Amino acid sequence: MIQKDDAQRRADQVRAFNMELSALESEGVLTLAADEWDKVESHHSTLLKSYAQQFDIDISGTDKQLSWGMRIISFLGALALSAAVFFFFYRFWGLLGTTTQVGILIAAPLLVTLSIEFAARREKTLYFASLLALVAFTCFVLNLSVLGIIFNITPTQNAFIAWGSLALILAYTYGLRLQLVAGMTCIMSYLAATVGTWSGCYWLSFGERPENFIVAGTLLAVAAVIPHRRYPAFPGLYRSYGLLAIFISILILANWGQISYLPWSSNFIEGGYQIAGFVLAGAMIALGIIRRWPGTTNLASTFFVLYLYTKLFDWWWGWLPKYLFFLLLGLIAIGLLLVLKRIRGLARGGVE
Amino acid sequence: MKRHGLVIALLLLLAINAFVLAGVALNRSGTPEATIMLTEREQPLAYNYRHDENTGVSLRLNWNKHNGEWDWFDNDKLTELGFDDNFLNFAEHRDRYYRALPIKTYVVLEYEGRAWEAYREDQLEEIAKLPTQVAKGKMEQDAADRRKKELEVSLRLASRLFAVDVGADAAALRNRYPETEHYLITPGQVRAVVNWVSNKDNEKSEPKLSGRIDQILTETIHVPRQHHTILEKLPSDERLYAGNHYYNNDGKKRVHYQVRLNFGQRYEPWVESIEELQDLF
């Protein structure tokens, strides 16, 4: 069964095909006969009309630009509405009795979640549904946070799994990537806090040990291998988000070894994580190229360079003149560009 | 699928809320684990009271940290809590000593008991020594007058709630401290700290392990709307503040109310009542 992403990809192919065909005609390489051209155009026109009706996809370049603008506006609008919900409640809750407070806190996420379905049925691009989903998530965060304040409940990490569960349910119900990111953030926090408690520490201190996030990030990245026929973009998000958590944790530990769980000297730990960082980033670059995961390749390349620059900073910043330090960084960047260009040329079979 | 997802989301919201409220009901079921009357000294208004953007009202469980050290929270107590003192063997890794992670435990807070009496005696002893110090030229008279005023205000307004024990088993702690009107047992976060103490004999510093109570986990206690009346009338220049033992005041600070505080089966508190006090001091 065709999904929206498939339809959008096909529409992009059609547009690219038409542009290439025009270029070939103007270069005198290929000219379709009139009846063939009519057949193709008629087929494409019918196809794109049905996709537009079914999925509300972008058919032209103008559509695409406007869609990006609408996505950004939807996101900013969702943030603003979420902030409004928070501040509105805090402004007036002290004037209400406990029963009314609890009633509002429980009703708000329920009603907003229902409104997501209403919006999704009326508007296929799901911009409004995405906006309302973020507001529903915010209402649920407010719901549990304020219940904890009202009844003086001892804080636990279990709220993260509740929030993450709602976000993931909404993400998979409506195909919302922003909700998926919100869900992954909550699940990662829960996993990191729970891993932290295994060492006996109180969960609130999970941020004091970055290795908690390496474990959580690994679990998220591994979740990408689960097939997602309905939402093919989701595995890439799992992979990138999980790797981001791992790379950031390694960056921190490579420079601040004393906050590691490992019972060795800080210098040894930092050295170990520096090597691990380079090896992992290199491996992910290679894997991203082989499996054609541009997000993975770009993320791993960024962190490879970050690790390299922090290492060069450690070695040279203290004693090199600053102009020389930055000159060397620039020359290394040029060197890396030349190496990558050569690799790209080899990958193309020597064509440049 | 969409309809199923929506139903699952709605059921999740209802189920989680039901679970949370069931926990609240469990905490407040039966006879409270402890009921205690505290005054504004131990339960001042929490910071940001009536801040424009937040009309919620909370009280702060203001326990007296005195000088922040507890003799009873020693190596043996830390070992009892499960802290591994083997890291002291990493003699070369001084920077790691200060990174030991905190744990959750239960803290025993004593109200108007021996710890308060000891604190009172310390303050009175210092007051008694001030004239001698002035006579010996170790202190100026006006400095001594200021210090005396500080100490007298502390005796009048400081919190009488002191931490006297910690433990992983709340029930065992309650067996050890059965008086529920004078001992609170509440969840807290504690950590091991290392201080380097110089050994006068060989002038070499040695690590001394001790415990520190980072925070009481339910320190901020929400006040329901029906108890706001007395708190709304409080003049801001007469209010007491958490953690402040001396008030550079003109005598306006006083204790305005007392709070009946209950602690439930999960050792989570709630405000039962707030009564006005008339010119107690």
XYZ file of C-alpha atoms in Angstrom:
633
model
C 0.000 0.000 0.000
C 1.485 3.343 -1.058
C 2.257 5.869 1.678
C 2.619 9.652 1.574
C 6.416 9.497 1.424
C 6.248 7.125 -1.572
C 3.802 9.437 -3.330
C 6.011 12.470 -2.660
C 9.061 10.614 -3.990
C 7.169 9.697 -7.167
C 6.006 13.296 -7.643
C 9.620 14.487 -7.272
C 10.698 11.883 -9.835
C 8.068 13.112 -12.280
C 9.209 16.711 -11.888
C 12.856 15.708 -12.331
C 11.949 13.576 -15.359
C 10.132 16.491 -17.041
C 13.048 18.848 -16.407
C 15.597 16.344 -17.757
C 13.453 15.601 -20.795
C 13.256 19.325 -21.623
C 17.039 19.583 -21.276
C 17.570 16.582 -23.597
C 15.188 18.079 -26.144
C 16.933 21.436 -26.119
C 20.318 19.672 -26.534
C 18.934 17.718 -29.484
C 19.552 14.328 -27.865
C 16.005 13.052 -27.614
C 12.601 14.273 -28.750
C 9.475 12.318 -27.906
C 6.835 11.991 -30.600
C 3.739 14.108 -29.971
C 1.457 11.151 -29.190
C 4.073 9.613 -26.854
C 4.501 12.957 -25.119
C 0.709 13.283 -24.745
C 0.476 9.775 -23.270
C 3.193 10.432 -20.722
C 1.809 13.850 -19.797
C -1.724 12.518 -19.438
C -0.536 9.636 -17.243
C 1.543 11.921 -15.016
C -1.265 14.436 -14.736
C -3.767 11.794 -13.585
C -1.244 10.274 -11.213
C -0.298 13.582 -9.592
C -3.927 14.650 -9.267
C -4.799 11.449 -7.411
C -1.752 11.769 -5.135
C -2.567 15.400 -4.411
C -6.129 14.461 -3.556
C -5.155 11.474 -1.418
C -2.013 12.768 0.344
C -1.876 16.540 -0.358
C 1.744 16.281 -1.526
C 3.952 18.994 -3.073
C 3.726 18.878 -6.838
C 5.820 21.871 -7.839
C 8.933 23.635 -6.541
C 6.738 26.435 -5.219
C 4.660 23.878 -3.313
C 7.836 22.540 -1.702
C 9.036 25.946 -0.561
C 5.659 26.810 0.860
C 5.507 23.450 2.623
C 8.806 24.114 4.367
C 7.524 27.471 5.469
C 4.338 25.874 6.788
C 6.331 23.263 8.705
C 8.411 25.945 10.393
C 5.342 27.996 11.220
C 3.573 24.899 12.547
C 6.542 24.160 14.826
C 6.860 27.721 16.115
C 3.120 27.951 16.595
C 3.143 24.699 18.548
C 5.927 26.000 20.808
C 4.077 29.253 21.410
C 0.779 27.504 22.180
C 2.526 25.056 24.504
C 4.143 27.930 26.394
C 0.749 29.657 26.568
C -0.822 26.543 28.097
C 1.920 26.342 30.725
C 1.832 29.971 31.741
C -1.958 30.185 31.627
C -2.302 27.316 34.035
C 0.355 28.603 36.465
C -1.230 32.047 36.408
C -4.631 30.880 37.589
C -4.239 27.523 39.340
C -3.675 29.033 42.786
C -7.175 30.506 42.639
C -8.797 27.090 42.132
C -9.665 24.298 44.524
C -7.828 20.978 44.358
C -10.680 19.104 42.671
C -10.945 21.730 39.932
C -7.180 21.732 39.432
C -7.072 17.957 39.047
C -10.085 18.007 36.724
C -8.484 20.565 34.411
C -5.142 18.777 34.425
C -6.717 15.471 33.375
C -9.217 16.924 30.919
C -6.791 19.133 28.994
C -4.610 16.419 27.393
C -7.692 14.269 26.704
C -9.504 17.050 24.857
C -6.472 18.197 22.895
C -5.717 14.580 21.887
C -9.261 14.248 20.563
C -8.804 17.464 18.620
C -5.789 15.931 16.845
C -8.071 13.361 15.239
C -10.502 16.091 14.266
C -7.718 18.106 12.613
C -6.206 15.056 10.905
C -9.493 14.165 9.271
C -9.992 17.678 7.901
C -6.452 18.420 6.709
C -4.273 15.764 5.071
C -0.939 17.567 5.336
C -1.265 17.220 9.143
C 0.290 20.622 9.906
C -2.505 21.398 12.350
C -2.507 17.858 13.693
C 1.226 18.133 14.370
C 0.706 21.449 16.147
C -2.061 20.032 18.299
C -0.025 16.901 19.047
C 2.744 19.004 20.564
C 0.171 20.907 22.616
C -1.339 17.591 23.786
C 2.125 16.402 24.802
C 2.701 19.658 26.688
C -0.638 19.299 28.460
C 0.342 15.794 29.564
C 3.712 16.989 30.861
C 1.876 19.703 32.778
C -0.676 17.128 33.953
C 1.831 14.858 35.693
C 4.205 17.626 36.829
C 1.514 19.626 38.563
C -0.159 16.549 40.086
C 3.243 15.867 41.610
C 3.361 19.393 43.029
C -0.222 19.381 44.334
C 0.145 16.064 46.162
C 3.843 16.426 47.075
C 4.745 13.188 45.310
C 8.377 12.033 45.562
C 9.828 12.518 42.067
C 10.645 9.391 40.023
C 11.836 8.786 36.461
C 8.582 6.967 35.610
C 7.008 10.197 34.357
C 9.410 10.056 31.396
C 8.116 6.682 30.260
C 4.528 7.954 30.511
C 5.277 11.083 28.475
C 7.368 9.137 25.984
C 4.628 6.561 25.515
C 2.055 9.200 24.614
C 4.441 10.902 22.207
C 5.275 7.606 20.477
C 1.619 6.593 20.208
C 0.814 9.921 18.539
C 3.909 9.657 16.328
C 2.943 6.210 15.034
C -0.759 7.003 14.760
C -0.325 10.065 12.574
C 3.245 9.726 11.269
C 4.479 12.801 13.146
C 8.271 13.138 13.247
C 8.292 15.892 15.874
C 6.337 13.643 18.222
C 8.808 10.860 17.517
C 11.661 13.133 18.582
C 9.761 14.148 21.723
C 9.086 10.488 22.462
C 12.712 9.495 21.912
C 13.851 12.297 24.212
C 11.610 11.071 27.013
C 12.472 7.399 26.491
C 16.160 8.224 26.424
C 15.823 10.174 29.681
C 13.984 7.252 31.251
C 16.558 4.719 30.058
C 19.492 6.870 31.166
C 17.939 7.488 34.590
C 17.115 3.793 35.060
C 20.623 2.707 34.022
C 21.916 5.228 36.534
C 19.882 3.667 39.346
C 21.518 0.276 38.647
C 24.704 1.694 40.134
C 22.712 2.626 43.248
C 22.554 6.356 42.665
C 19.397 8.444 42.880
C 17.805 8.858 39.464
C 17.966 12.670 39.431
C 21.751 12.412 39.156
C 21.673 10.459 35.908
C 23.126 13.432 34.081
C 26.308 13.169 36.167
C 27.359 10.028 34.271
C 27.337 10.378 30.451
C 27.724 6.606 30.050
C 24.026 6.366 30.971
C 23.286 8.127 27.692
C 25.634 5.864 25.723
C 23.540 2.877 26.777
C 20.276 4.698 26.077
C 21.528 6.015 22.731
C 22.673 2.555 21.678
C 19.246 1.089 22.393
C 17.598 3.817 20.325
C 20.022 3.416 17.430
C 19.453 -0.357 17.432
C 15.685 0.264 17.289
C 16.293 1.539 13.742
C 16.664 -2.038 12.491
C 12.970 -2.657 13.180
C 11.193 -2.490 9.799
C 8.951 0.558 9.347
C 6.994 -0.026 6.154
C 4.422 2.620 6.986
C 6.903 5.339 8.051
C 10.195 4.754 6.209
C 11.678 7.993 7.598
C 11.450 6.823 11.225
C 14.449 4.411 11.287
C 16.711 7.234 10.161
C 15.490 9.368 13.047
C 16.094 6.571 15.573
C 19.561 6.017 14.204
C 20.546 9.680 14.100
C 19.138 10.512 17.522
C 20.733 7.487 19.158
C 24.089 8.228 17.543
C 23.837 11.893 18.536
C 23.454 10.894 22.190
C 26.432 8.528 21.939
C 28.667 11.024 20.158
C 27.892 13.839 22.610
C 28.507 11.555 25.596
C 31.857 10.453 24.168
C 32.809 14.071 23.496
C 32.138 14.943 27.132
C 33.968 11.899 28.520
C 36.899 12.438 26.161
C 37.495 15.749 27.918
C 36.207 15.086 31.442
C 37.177 11.602 32.506
C 36.481 11.961 36.207
C 32.709 11.744 35.656
C 32.988 8.270 34.153
C 31.844 5.083 35.886
C 35.179 3.465 34.999
C 37.512 2.964 37.978
C 40.682 4.200 36.240
C 42.625 7.409 36.074
C 41.005 10.352 34.329
C 43.799 10.584 31.748
C 43.410 6.941 30.807
C 39.632 7.232 30.521
C 39.865 10.385 28.408
C 42.397 8.768 26.083
C 40.237 5.694 25.724
C 37.132 7.675 24.866
C 39.040 9.832 22.397
C 40.133 6.719 20.509
C 36.635 5.255 20.752
C 35.186 8.470 19.374
C 37.391 8.464 16.298
C 36.823 4.752 15.663
C 33.058 5.010 16.046
C 32.780 8.138 13.899
C 34.919 6.556 11.181
C 32.896 3.363 11.276
C 29.603 5.267 11.029
C 30.889 7.321 8.084
C 31.767 4.096 6.273
C 28.478 2.431 7.208
C 26.510 5.491 6.139
C 28.181 5.473 2.729
C 27.678 1.736 2.217
C 24.036 1.696 3.348
C 23.238 5.075 1.757
C 22.266 6.765 4.996
C 23.210 10.397 4.375
C 22.034 11.485 7.852
C 24.376 9.009 9.509
C 27.312 9.985 7.294
C 26.811 13.694 7.898
C 26.379 13.305 11.659
C 29.431 11.053 11.989
C 31.524 13.401 9.810
C 30.558 16.370 11.960
C 31.630 14.634 15.129
C 34.793 13.267 13.572
C 35.806 16.839 12.835
C 34.712 17.968 16.326
C 36.814 15.241 17.954
C 39.750 16.185 15.740
C 39.458 19.884 16.516
C 39.188 19.318 20.273
C 42.272 17.095 20.125
C 44.191 19.724 18.155
C 43.063 22.313 20.674
C 44.492 20.158 23.485
C 47.823 19.780 21.697
C 48.412 23.204 20.198
C 46.266 25.930 21.699
C 48.489 26.512 24.722
C 51.739 27.070 22.857
C 51.102 27.910 19.193
C 50.470 31.527 18.162
C 46.735 31.824 17.581
C 47.035 32.754 13.902
C 49.143 29.646 13.324
C 46.693 27.459 15.221
C 43.766 28.534 13.043
C 45.904 28.378 9.910
C 46.751 24.762 10.673
C 43.066 23.983 11.314
C 42.211 25.480 7.961
C 44.954 23.514 6.186
C 43.797 20.287 7.827
C 40.254 21.020 6.616
C 41.576 21.526 3.080
C 43.536 18.289 3.357
C 40.412 16.426 4.469
C 38.482 17.897 1.544
C 41.099 16.659 -0.912
C 41.043 13.187 0.626
C 37.250 13.009 0.506
C 37.242 14.272 -3.087
C 39.652 11.510 -4.063
C 37.499 8.906 -2.291
C 34.441 10.220 -4.120
C 36.274 10.018 -7.410
C 37.293 6.427 -6.751
C 33.716 5.577 -5.803
C 32.579 6.906 -9.164
C 35.102 4.770 -10.996
C 37.577 7.534 -11.724
C 35.061 9.986 -13.282
C 35.528 13.574 -11.993
C -5.030 2.091 12.739
C -5.629 5.787 13.393
C -8.738 5.089 15.395
C -6.910 2.395 17.402
C -3.998 4.744 18.060
C -6.316 7.475 19.284
C -8.121 5.067 21.610
C -4.813 3.763 22.972
C -3.633 7.329 23.605
C -6.817 8.245 25.463
C -6.717 5.053 27.518
C -3.057 5.705 28.365
C -3.905 9.200 29.630
C -6.733 7.892 31.793
C -4.737 4.914 33.085
C -1.678 6.966 34.076
C -3.783 9.537 35.883
C -5.725 6.802 37.665
C -2.450 5.199 38.716
C -1.072 8.484 40.070
C -4.264 9.312 41.969
C -4.388 5.760 43.362
C -0.882 6.316 44.727
C -2.035 9.553 46.349
C -5.019 7.774 47.889
C -2.724 5.032 49.189
C -0.410 7.591 50.761
C -3.308 9.291 52.522
C -5.130 6.111 53.520
C -5.484 5.022 57.125
C -3.811 6.804 60.011
C -1.011 9.151 58.929
C 2.456 7.783 59.502
C 3.252 10.995 61.375
C 1.401 14.170 62.327
C 3.355 17.148 63.559
C 2.680 20.791 64.401
C 5.324 23.074 62.953
C 5.428 26.847 63.018
C 6.434 29.382 60.412
C 10.010 28.829 61.633
C 9.982 25.320 60.163
C 7.418 25.967 57.397
C 7.993 29.425 55.895
C 6.491 30.341 52.577
C 8.518 29.007 49.683
C 10.274 31.472 47.392
C 8.242 32.948 44.491
C 5.098 33.051 46.590
C 2.535 35.143 44.722
C 4.937 35.798 41.935
C 2.885 37.369 39.176
C 3.099 34.404 36.823
C 2.418 31.727 39.436
C -0.468 31.923 41.881
C 0.351 28.572 43.482
C 1.331 28.668 47.145
C 3.861 26.363 48.784
C 5.599 26.084 52.112
C 9.208 25.076 52.526
C 10.304 22.379 54.955
C 12.982 24.478 56.606
C 15.299 22.187 58.540
C 18.249 23.614 60.456
C 21.506 22.623 58.741
C 23.481 24.550 61.384
C 27.078 24.302 60.102
C 26.320 21.685 57.443
C 28.190 18.859 59.200
C 26.767 15.950 61.105
C 29.041 13.968 63.430
C 26.725 10.970 63.323
C 26.983 10.768 59.502
C 30.346 9.041 59.558
C 32.107 6.249 57.702
C 30.098 3.552 59.485
C 26.798 5.178 58.558
C 27.902 5.489 54.941
C 28.866 1.842 54.838
C 25.474 0.970 56.345
C 23.826 2.894 53.489
C 25.807 0.958 50.913
C 28.487 3.458 49.934
C 31.632 1.768 48.773
C 34.590 3.347 50.549
C 37.035 1.433 48.361
C 37.430 4.443 46.162
C 39.597 5.863 48.916
C 42.192 3.411 47.682
C 42.535 5.432 44.522
C 45.078 7.586 46.247
C 46.166 9.200 43.038
C 42.694 10.213 41.859
C 41.805 13.104 44.061
C 39.489 14.615 41.474
C 37.224 11.555 41.587
C 36.594 11.865 45.314
C 34.293 14.757 44.775
C 32.243 12.965 42.097
C 30.690 10.221 44.188
C 27.050 9.889 43.206
C 24.207 10.587 45.656
C 21.660 7.972 46.701
C 18.085 8.137 47.829
C 17.474 7.264 51.432
C 15.237 8.260 54.353
C 16.145 11.129 56.633
C 14.985 11.433 60.243
C 14.155 15.009 61.218
C 13.858 15.695 64.924
C 11.654 18.541 66.157
C 12.498 20.364 69.412
C 14.637 17.485 70.636
C 18.194 16.983 71.768
C 19.680 18.451 68.605
C 17.753 21.697 69.156
C 18.798 21.769 72.828
C 22.436 21.320 71.839
C 22.101 24.119 69.275
C 20.476 26.350 71.917
C 23.234 25.676 74.382
C 25.858 26.532 71.757
C 24.190 29.865 71.043
C 23.756 30.724 74.742
C 27.357 29.755 75.459
C 28.579 32.049 72.725
C 26.404 34.874 74.050
C 27.869 34.348 77.519
C 31.437 34.529 76.181
C 30.991 37.820 74.340
C 31.669 40.174 77.307
C 34.902 38.297 78.042
C 36.047 38.651 74.458
C 35.345 42.373 74.550
C 37.201 42.705 77.846
C 40.231 40.901 76.398
C 40.214 43.161 73.384
C 39.458 40.334 70.951
C 36.245 41.953 69.780
C 34.880 45.458 69.519
C 31.830 46.303 71.642
C 29.569 47.128 68.682
C 30.603 43.908 66.939
C 29.760 42.003 70.108
C 26.391 43.768 70.327
C 25.624 42.794 66.721
C 26.697 39.216 67.284
C 24.552 38.989 70.427
C 21.568 40.264 68.489
C 22.176 37.695 65.743
C 22.307 34.855 68.222
C 19.211 36.011 70.115
C 17.241 36.269 66.889
C 18.428 32.781 65.925
C 17.108 31.415 69.185
C 13.794 33.142 68.568
C 13.303 32.429 64.866
C 15.596 29.634 63.676
C 14.157 26.274 62.721
C 13.977 23.671 65.501
C 14.005 20.833 62.968
C 17.337 18.949 62.768
C 18.479 15.909 60.797
C 19.540 13.217 63.285
C 19.729 9.988 61.281
C 19.448 8.410 57.851
C 18.636 4.881 56.714
C 17.477 2.822 53.771
C 14.629 1.170 55.695
C 11.948 3.660 56.729
C 10.125 1.130 58.906
C 13.307 0.334 60.831
C 13.912 4.050 61.349
C 10.385 4.459 62.705
C 11.022 1.616 65.158
C 14.119 3.453 66.330
C 12.276 6.812 66.562
C 8.674 5.933 67.454
C 7.500 9.403 68.580
C 5.564 10.581 65.554
C 4.927 14.066 67.028
C 8.669 14.762 67.227
C 10.320 12.673 64.505
C 9.609 12.921 60.801
C 10.835 10.314 58.355
C 11.045 11.672 54.865
C 12.798 10.733 51.591
C 16.081 12.511 51.009
C 19.154 12.504 48.830
C 22.531 11.992 50.497
C 26.055 11.724 49.238
C 29.524 10.855 50.488
C 32.021 13.677 50.645
C 35.727 13.624 51.331
C 37.495 16.294 53.299
C 41.262 16.379 53.540
C 42.195 16.829 57.166
C 45.727 17.722 58.123
C 47.428 15.402 60.539
C 49.336 17.616 62.941
C 51.861 14.917 63.743
C 53.245 14.422 60.288
C 51.672 17.473 58.594
C 50.266 15.244 55.861
C 46.627 15.581 54.873
C 44.482 12.508 55.134
C 41.095 11.902 53.533
C 38.172 11.914 55.939
C 34.979 10.415 54.637
C 31.634 11.732 55.825
C 28.071 12.059 54.659
C 26.112 15.058 53.540
C 22.380 15.471 53.113
C 21.928 17.128 49.728
C 18.196 17.718 49.929
C 14.893 16.530 51.313
C 12.968 15.282 48.280
C 9.601 16.678 49.382
C 10.951 19.938 50.740
C 8.392 22.103 48.971
C 4.878 21.398 50.220
C 1.869 22.618 48.287
C -0.845 24.530 50.175
C -4.432 23.879 49.014
C -6.623 26.875 48.287
C -8.704 26.532 51.470
C -5.625 27.276 53.616
C -4.498 30.405 51.772
C -6.384 32.930 53.922
C -3.801 33.376 56.678
C -0.916 33.330 54.227
C -2.476 35.995 52.027
C -2.540 38.393 55.000
C 1.183 38.091 55.751
C 3.029 41.419 55.452
C 6.110 40.802 53.335
C 8.468 42.600 55.734
C 7.411 40.336 58.624
C 7.733 37.035 56.786
C 10.338 34.470 57.723
C 12.505 32.883 55.035
C 13.912 29.392 54.702
C 17.539 28.846 55.700
C 18.009 32.309 57.159
C 18.977 32.222 60.811
C 19.617 35.892 61.292
C 17.448 38.664 60.055
C 18.930 42.116 59.882
C 15.636 43.289 61.166
C 14.073 46.073 63.120
C 12.183 43.584 65.276
C 9.330 43.133 62.815
C 10.005 39.476 62.082
C 7.777 37.163 64.062
C 6.053 33.822 63.840
C 2.556 34.164 62.371
C 1.156 30.666 62.025
C 1.491 27.006 62.805
C 0.915 24.156 60.386
C -0.457 20.686 61.055
C 1.502 18.501 58.679
C 0.662 14.880 57.962
C 3.002 12.292 56.465
C 1.384 9.342 54.737
C 2.121 5.688 54.043
C 4.619 6.640 51.289
C 6.192 9.291 53.584
C 4.802 12.070 51.399
C 3.412 15.088 53.276
C 0.293 17.178 53.031
C -1.001 20.230 54.887
C -3.899 19.383 57.181
C -4.472 22.872 58.598
C -2.880 26.285 59.137
C -3.739 28.297 62.283
C -2.854 31.859 63.031
C -0.612 32.595 66.012
C -0.999 35.878 67.867
C 2.204 37.594 68.963
C 3.885 34.375 70.020
C 7.233 36.121 70.616
